[in-house]
Short mmCIF file of N, CA and C and ligand atoms in Angstrom, two decimals:
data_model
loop_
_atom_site.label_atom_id
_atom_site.label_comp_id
_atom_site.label_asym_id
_atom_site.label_seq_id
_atom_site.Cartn_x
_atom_site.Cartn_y
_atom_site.Cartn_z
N UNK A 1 -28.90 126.31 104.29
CA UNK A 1 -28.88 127.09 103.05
C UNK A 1 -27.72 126.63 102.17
N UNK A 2 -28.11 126.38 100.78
CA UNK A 2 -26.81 125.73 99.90
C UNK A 2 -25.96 126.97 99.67
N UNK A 3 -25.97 127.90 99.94
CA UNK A 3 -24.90 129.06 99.22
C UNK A 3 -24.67 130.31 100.74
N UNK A 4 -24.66 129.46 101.95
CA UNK A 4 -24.15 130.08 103.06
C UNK A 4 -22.54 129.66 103.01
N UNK A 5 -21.76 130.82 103.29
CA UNK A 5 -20.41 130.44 103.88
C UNK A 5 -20.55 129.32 105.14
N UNK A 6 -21.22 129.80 106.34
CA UNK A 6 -20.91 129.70 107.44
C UNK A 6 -21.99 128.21 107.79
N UNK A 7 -22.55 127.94 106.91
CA UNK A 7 -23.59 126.63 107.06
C UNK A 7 -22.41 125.77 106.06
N UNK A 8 -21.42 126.48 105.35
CA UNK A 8 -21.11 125.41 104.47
C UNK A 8 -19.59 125.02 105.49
N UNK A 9 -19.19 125.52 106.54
CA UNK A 9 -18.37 125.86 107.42
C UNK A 9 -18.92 124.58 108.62
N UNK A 10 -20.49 124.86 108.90
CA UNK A 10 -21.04 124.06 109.81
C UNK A 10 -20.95 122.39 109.28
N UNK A 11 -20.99 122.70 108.38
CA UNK A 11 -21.17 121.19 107.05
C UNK A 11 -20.03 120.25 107.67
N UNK A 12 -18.86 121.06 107.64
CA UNK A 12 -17.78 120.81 107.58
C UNK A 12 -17.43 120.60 106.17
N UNK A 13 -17.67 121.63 104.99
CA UNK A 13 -17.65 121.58 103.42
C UNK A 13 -16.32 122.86 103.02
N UNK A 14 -16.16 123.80 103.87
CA UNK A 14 -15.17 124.64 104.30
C UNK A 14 -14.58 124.56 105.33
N UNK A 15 -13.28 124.31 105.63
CA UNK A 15 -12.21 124.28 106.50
C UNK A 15 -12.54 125.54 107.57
N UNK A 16 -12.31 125.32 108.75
CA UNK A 16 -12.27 126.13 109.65
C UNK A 16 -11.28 125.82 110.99
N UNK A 17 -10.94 126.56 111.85
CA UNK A 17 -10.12 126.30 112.92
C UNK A 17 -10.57 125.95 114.42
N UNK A 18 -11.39 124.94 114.56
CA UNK A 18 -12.70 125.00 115.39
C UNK A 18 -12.37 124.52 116.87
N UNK A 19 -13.03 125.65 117.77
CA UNK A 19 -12.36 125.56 119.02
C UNK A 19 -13.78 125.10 120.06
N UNK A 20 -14.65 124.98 119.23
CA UNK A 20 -15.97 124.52 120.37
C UNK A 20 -16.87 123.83 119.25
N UNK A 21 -17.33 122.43 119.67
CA UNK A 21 -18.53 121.58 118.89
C UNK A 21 -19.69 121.13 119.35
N UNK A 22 -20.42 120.92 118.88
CA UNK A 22 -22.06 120.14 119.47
C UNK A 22 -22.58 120.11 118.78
N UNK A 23 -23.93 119.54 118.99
CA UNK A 23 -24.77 118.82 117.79
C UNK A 23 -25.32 120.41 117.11
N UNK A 24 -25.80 121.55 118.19
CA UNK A 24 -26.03 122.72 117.72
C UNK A 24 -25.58 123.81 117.34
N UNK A 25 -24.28 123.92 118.09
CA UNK A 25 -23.21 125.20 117.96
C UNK A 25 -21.72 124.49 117.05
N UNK A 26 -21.05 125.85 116.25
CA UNK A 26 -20.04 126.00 116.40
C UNK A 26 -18.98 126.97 116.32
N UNK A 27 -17.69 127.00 116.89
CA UNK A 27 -16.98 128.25 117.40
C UNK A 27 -15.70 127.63 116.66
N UNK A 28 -15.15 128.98 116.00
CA UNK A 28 -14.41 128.88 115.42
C UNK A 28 -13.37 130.06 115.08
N UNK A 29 -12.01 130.02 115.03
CA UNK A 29 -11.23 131.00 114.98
C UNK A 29 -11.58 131.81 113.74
N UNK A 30 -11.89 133.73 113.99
CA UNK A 30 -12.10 133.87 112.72
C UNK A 30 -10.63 134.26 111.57
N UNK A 31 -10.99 134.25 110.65
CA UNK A 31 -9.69 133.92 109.67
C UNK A 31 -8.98 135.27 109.70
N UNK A 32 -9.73 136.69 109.83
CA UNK A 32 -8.89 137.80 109.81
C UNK A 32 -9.26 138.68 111.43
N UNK A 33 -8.50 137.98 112.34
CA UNK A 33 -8.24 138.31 113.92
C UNK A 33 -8.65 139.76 114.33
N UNK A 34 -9.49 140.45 114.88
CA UNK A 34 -9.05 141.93 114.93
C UNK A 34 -8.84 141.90 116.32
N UNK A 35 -8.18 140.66 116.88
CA UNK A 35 -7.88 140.75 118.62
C UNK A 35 -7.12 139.54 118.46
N UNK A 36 -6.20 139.65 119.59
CA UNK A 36 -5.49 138.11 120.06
C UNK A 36 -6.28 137.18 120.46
N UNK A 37 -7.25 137.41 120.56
CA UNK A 37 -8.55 136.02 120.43
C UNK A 37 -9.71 136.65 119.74
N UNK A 38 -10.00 136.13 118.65
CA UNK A 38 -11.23 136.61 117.80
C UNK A 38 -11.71 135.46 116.92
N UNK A 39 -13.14 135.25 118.07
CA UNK A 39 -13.89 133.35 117.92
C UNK A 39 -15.36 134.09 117.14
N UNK A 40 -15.34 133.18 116.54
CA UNK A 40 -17.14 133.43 116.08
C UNK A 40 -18.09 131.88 116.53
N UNK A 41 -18.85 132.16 116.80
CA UNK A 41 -19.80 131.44 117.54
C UNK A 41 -20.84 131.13 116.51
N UNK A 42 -21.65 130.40 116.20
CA UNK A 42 -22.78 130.38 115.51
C UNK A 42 -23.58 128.68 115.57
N UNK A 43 -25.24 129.18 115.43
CA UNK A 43 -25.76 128.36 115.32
C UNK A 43 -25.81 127.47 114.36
N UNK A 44 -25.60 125.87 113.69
CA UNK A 44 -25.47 125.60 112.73
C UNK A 44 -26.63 125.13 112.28
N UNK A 45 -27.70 124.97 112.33
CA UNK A 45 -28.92 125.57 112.01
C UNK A 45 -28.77 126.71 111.14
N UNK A 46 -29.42 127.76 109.86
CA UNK A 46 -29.13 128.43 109.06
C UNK A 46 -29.95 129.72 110.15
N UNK A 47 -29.54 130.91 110.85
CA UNK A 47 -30.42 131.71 110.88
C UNK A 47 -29.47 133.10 109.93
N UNK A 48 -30.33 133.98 109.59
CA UNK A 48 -29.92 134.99 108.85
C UNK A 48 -28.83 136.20 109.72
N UNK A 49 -30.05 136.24 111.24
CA UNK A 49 -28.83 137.42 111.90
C UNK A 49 -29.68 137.36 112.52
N UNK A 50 -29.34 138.03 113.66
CA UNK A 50 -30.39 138.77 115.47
C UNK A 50 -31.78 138.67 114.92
N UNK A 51 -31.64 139.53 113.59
CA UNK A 51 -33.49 139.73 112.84
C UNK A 51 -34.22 138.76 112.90
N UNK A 52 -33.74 137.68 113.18
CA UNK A 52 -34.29 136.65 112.28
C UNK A 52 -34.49 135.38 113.53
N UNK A 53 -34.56 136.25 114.98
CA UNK A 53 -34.01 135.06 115.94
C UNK A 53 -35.73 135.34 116.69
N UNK A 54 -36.52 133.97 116.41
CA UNK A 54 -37.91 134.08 117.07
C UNK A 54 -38.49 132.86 118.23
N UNK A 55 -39.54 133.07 118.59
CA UNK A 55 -39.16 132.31 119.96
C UNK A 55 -39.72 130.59 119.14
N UNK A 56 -39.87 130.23 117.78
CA UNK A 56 -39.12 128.78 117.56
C UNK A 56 -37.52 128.80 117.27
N UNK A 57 -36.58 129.76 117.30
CA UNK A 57 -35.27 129.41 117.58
C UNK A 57 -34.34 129.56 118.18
N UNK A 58 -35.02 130.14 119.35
CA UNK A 58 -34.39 130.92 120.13
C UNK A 58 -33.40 130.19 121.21
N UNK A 59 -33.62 128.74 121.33
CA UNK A 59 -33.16 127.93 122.45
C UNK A 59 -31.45 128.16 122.04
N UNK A 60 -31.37 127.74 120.88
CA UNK A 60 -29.94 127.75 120.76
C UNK A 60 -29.14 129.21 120.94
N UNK A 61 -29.84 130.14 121.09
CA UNK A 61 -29.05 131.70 121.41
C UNK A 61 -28.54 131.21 122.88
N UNK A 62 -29.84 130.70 123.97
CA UNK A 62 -29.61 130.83 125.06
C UNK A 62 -28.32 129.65 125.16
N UNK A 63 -28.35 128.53 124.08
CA UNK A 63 -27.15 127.84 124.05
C UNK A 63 -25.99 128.05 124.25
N UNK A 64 -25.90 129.12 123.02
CA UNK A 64 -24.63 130.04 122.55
C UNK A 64 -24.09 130.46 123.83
N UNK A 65 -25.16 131.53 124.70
CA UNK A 65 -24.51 132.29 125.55
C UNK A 65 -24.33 131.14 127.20
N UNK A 66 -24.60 130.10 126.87
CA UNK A 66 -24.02 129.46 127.86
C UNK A 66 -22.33 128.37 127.62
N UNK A 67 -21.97 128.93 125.97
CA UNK A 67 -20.68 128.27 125.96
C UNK A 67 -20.17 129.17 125.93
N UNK A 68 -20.19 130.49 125.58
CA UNK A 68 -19.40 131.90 125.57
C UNK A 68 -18.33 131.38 126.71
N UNK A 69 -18.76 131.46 127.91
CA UNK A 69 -18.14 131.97 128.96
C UNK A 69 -16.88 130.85 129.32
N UNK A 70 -17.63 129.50 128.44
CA UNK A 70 -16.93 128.12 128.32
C UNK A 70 -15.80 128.52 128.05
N UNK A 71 -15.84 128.96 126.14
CA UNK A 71 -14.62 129.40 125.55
C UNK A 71 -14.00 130.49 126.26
N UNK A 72 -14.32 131.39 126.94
CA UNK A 72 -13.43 132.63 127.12
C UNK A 72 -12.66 132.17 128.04
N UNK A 73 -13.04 130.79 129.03
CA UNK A 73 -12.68 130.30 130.10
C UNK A 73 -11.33 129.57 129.43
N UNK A 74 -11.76 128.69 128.45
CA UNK A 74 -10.72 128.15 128.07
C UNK A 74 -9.31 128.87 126.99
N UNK A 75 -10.08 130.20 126.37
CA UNK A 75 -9.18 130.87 126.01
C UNK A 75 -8.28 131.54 126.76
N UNK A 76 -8.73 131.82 127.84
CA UNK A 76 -8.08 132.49 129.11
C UNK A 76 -7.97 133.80 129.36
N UNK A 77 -9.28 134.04 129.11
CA UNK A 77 -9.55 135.64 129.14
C UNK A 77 -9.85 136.44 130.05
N UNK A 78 -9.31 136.41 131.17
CA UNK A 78 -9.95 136.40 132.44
C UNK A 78 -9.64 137.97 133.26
N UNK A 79 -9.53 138.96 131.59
CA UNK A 79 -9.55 140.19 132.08
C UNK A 79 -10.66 140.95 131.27
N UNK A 80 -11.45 139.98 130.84
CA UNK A 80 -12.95 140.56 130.02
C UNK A 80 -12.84 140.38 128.68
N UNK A 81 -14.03 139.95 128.20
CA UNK A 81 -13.76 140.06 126.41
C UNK A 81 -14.92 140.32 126.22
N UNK A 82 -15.60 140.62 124.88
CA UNK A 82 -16.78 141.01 124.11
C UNK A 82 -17.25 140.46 123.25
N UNK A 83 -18.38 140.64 123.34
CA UNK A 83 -19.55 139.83 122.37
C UNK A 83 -20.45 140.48 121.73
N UNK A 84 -20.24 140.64 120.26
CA UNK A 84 -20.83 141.44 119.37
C UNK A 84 -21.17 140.52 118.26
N UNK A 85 -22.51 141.27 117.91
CA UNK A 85 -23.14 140.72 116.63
C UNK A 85 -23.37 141.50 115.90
N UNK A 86 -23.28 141.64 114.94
CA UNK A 86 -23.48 142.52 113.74
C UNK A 86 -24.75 142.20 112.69
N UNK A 87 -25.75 143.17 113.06
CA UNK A 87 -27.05 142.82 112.51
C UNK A 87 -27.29 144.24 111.49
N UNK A 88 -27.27 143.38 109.39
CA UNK A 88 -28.04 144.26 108.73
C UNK A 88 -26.57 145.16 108.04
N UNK A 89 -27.08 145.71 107.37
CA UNK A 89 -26.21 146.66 106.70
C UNK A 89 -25.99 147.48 107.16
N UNK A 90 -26.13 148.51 108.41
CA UNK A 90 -25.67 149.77 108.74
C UNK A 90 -24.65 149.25 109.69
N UNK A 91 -25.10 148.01 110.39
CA UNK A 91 -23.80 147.25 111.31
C UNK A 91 -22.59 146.56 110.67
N UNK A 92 -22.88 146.48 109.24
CA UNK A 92 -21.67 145.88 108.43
C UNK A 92 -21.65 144.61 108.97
N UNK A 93 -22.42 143.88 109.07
CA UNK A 93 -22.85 142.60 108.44
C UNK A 93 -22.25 142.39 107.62
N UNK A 94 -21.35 140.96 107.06
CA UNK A 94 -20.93 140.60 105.60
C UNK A 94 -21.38 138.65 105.44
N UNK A 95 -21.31 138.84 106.82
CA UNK A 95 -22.02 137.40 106.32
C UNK A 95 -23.31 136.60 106.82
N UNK A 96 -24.01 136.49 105.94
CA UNK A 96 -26.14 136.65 106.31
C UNK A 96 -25.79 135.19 106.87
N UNK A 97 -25.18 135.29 108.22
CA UNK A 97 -25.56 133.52 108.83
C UNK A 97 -25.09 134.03 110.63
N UNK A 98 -26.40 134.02 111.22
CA UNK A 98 -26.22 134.70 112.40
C UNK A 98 -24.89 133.90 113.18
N UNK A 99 -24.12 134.87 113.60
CA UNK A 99 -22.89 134.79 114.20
C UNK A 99 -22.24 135.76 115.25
N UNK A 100 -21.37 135.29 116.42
CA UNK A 100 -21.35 135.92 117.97
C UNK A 100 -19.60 136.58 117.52
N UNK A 101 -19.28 136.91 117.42
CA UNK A 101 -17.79 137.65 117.13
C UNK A 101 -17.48 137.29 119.27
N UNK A 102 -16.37 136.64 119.62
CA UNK A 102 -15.54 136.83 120.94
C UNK A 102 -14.39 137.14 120.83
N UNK A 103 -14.72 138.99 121.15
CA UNK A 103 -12.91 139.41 120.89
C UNK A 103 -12.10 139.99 122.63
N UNK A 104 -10.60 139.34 122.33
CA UNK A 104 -10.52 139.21 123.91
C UNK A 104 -8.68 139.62 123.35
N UNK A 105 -8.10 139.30 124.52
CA UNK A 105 -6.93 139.32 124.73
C UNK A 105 -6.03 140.57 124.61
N UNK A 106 -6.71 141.72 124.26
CA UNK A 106 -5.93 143.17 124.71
C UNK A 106 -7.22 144.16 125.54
N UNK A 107 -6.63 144.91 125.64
CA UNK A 107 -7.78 146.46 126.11
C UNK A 107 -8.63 146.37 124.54
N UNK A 108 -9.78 146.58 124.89
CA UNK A 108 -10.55 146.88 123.36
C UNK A 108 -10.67 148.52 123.91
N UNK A 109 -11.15 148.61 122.22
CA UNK A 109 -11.65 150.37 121.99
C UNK A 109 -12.88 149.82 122.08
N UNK A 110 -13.67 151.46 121.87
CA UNK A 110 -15.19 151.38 121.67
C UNK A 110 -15.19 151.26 120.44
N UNK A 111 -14.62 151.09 119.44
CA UNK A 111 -15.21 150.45 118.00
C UNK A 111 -15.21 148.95 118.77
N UNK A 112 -15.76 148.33 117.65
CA UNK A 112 -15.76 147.23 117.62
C UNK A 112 -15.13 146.20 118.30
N UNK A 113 -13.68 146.15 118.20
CA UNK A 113 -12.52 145.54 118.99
C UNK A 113 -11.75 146.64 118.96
P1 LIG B 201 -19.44 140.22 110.17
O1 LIG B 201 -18.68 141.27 109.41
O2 LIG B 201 -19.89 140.64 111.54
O3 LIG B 201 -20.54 139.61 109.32
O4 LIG B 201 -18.38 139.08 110.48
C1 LIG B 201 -17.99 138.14 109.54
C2 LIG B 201 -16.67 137.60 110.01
O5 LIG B 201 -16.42 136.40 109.35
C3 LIG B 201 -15.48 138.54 109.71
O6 LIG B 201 -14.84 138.89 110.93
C4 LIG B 201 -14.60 137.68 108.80
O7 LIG B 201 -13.22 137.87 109.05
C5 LIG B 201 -15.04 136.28 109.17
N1 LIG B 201 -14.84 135.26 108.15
C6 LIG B 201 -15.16 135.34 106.83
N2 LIG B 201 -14.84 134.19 106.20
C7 LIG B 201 -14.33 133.36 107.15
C8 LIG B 201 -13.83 132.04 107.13
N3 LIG B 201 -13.80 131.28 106.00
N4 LIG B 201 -13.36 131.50 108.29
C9 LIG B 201 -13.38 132.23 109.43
N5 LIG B 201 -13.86 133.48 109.52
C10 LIG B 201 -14.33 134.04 108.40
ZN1 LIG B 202 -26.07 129.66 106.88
#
């Protein structure tokens, strides 16, 4: 999509802090932390959000959740972290380019992080 943040991020057309690569994924520090580790994950392929994930694109989810555990490994999270997606406007969604939020490194609340 020409007017995605996060495809223009995948581009490499916006700067990012990128802690995991491949031809399909990428993970990247997000810019406003709400944890001592807070990675976003995403397919670089354009999908919109969860809504939008059908069984022609689904391979790369199962992708995603097989580097999760990569990064948390290498972040060193090895007292649990979380994986949230935010699908749609009542979840406060802000950016339409499906993406894995990994927030780690304190006790989380039940909000969000
Ligand atoms: P969500 O609110 O679930 O759509 O998450 C979007 C996330 O993207 C937020 O946590 C933002 O802080 C993050 N974000 C927005 N712009 C950037 C950027 N240029 N680089 C890294 N993270 C970003
Ligand atoms: Zn996109």
């Amino acid at each position: 999509m020409t007017d995605c943040l996060f495809c223009k991020i995948a581009a490499g057309q916006i700067p990012s802090t990128k802690v995991y690569e491949d031809e399909q994924v990428l993970a990247f520090r997000d810019i406003a932390p709400m944890a001592p580790t807070h990675i976003l994950v995403i397919p670089k392929a354009h999908i919109g959000s969860v809504a939008e994930v059908t069984p022609a694109n689904s391979a790369v989810i199962a992708h995603i959740f097989e580097i999760i555990p990569l990064i948390a490994q290498t972040e060193g999270l090895t007292e649990g972290y979380r994986v949230v997606s935010n699908c749609g406007a009542h979840a406060g969604q802000t950016v339409q380019h499906l993406h894995f939020h990994i927030l780690g490194g304190r006790q989380l609340t039940l909000e969000m992080a």
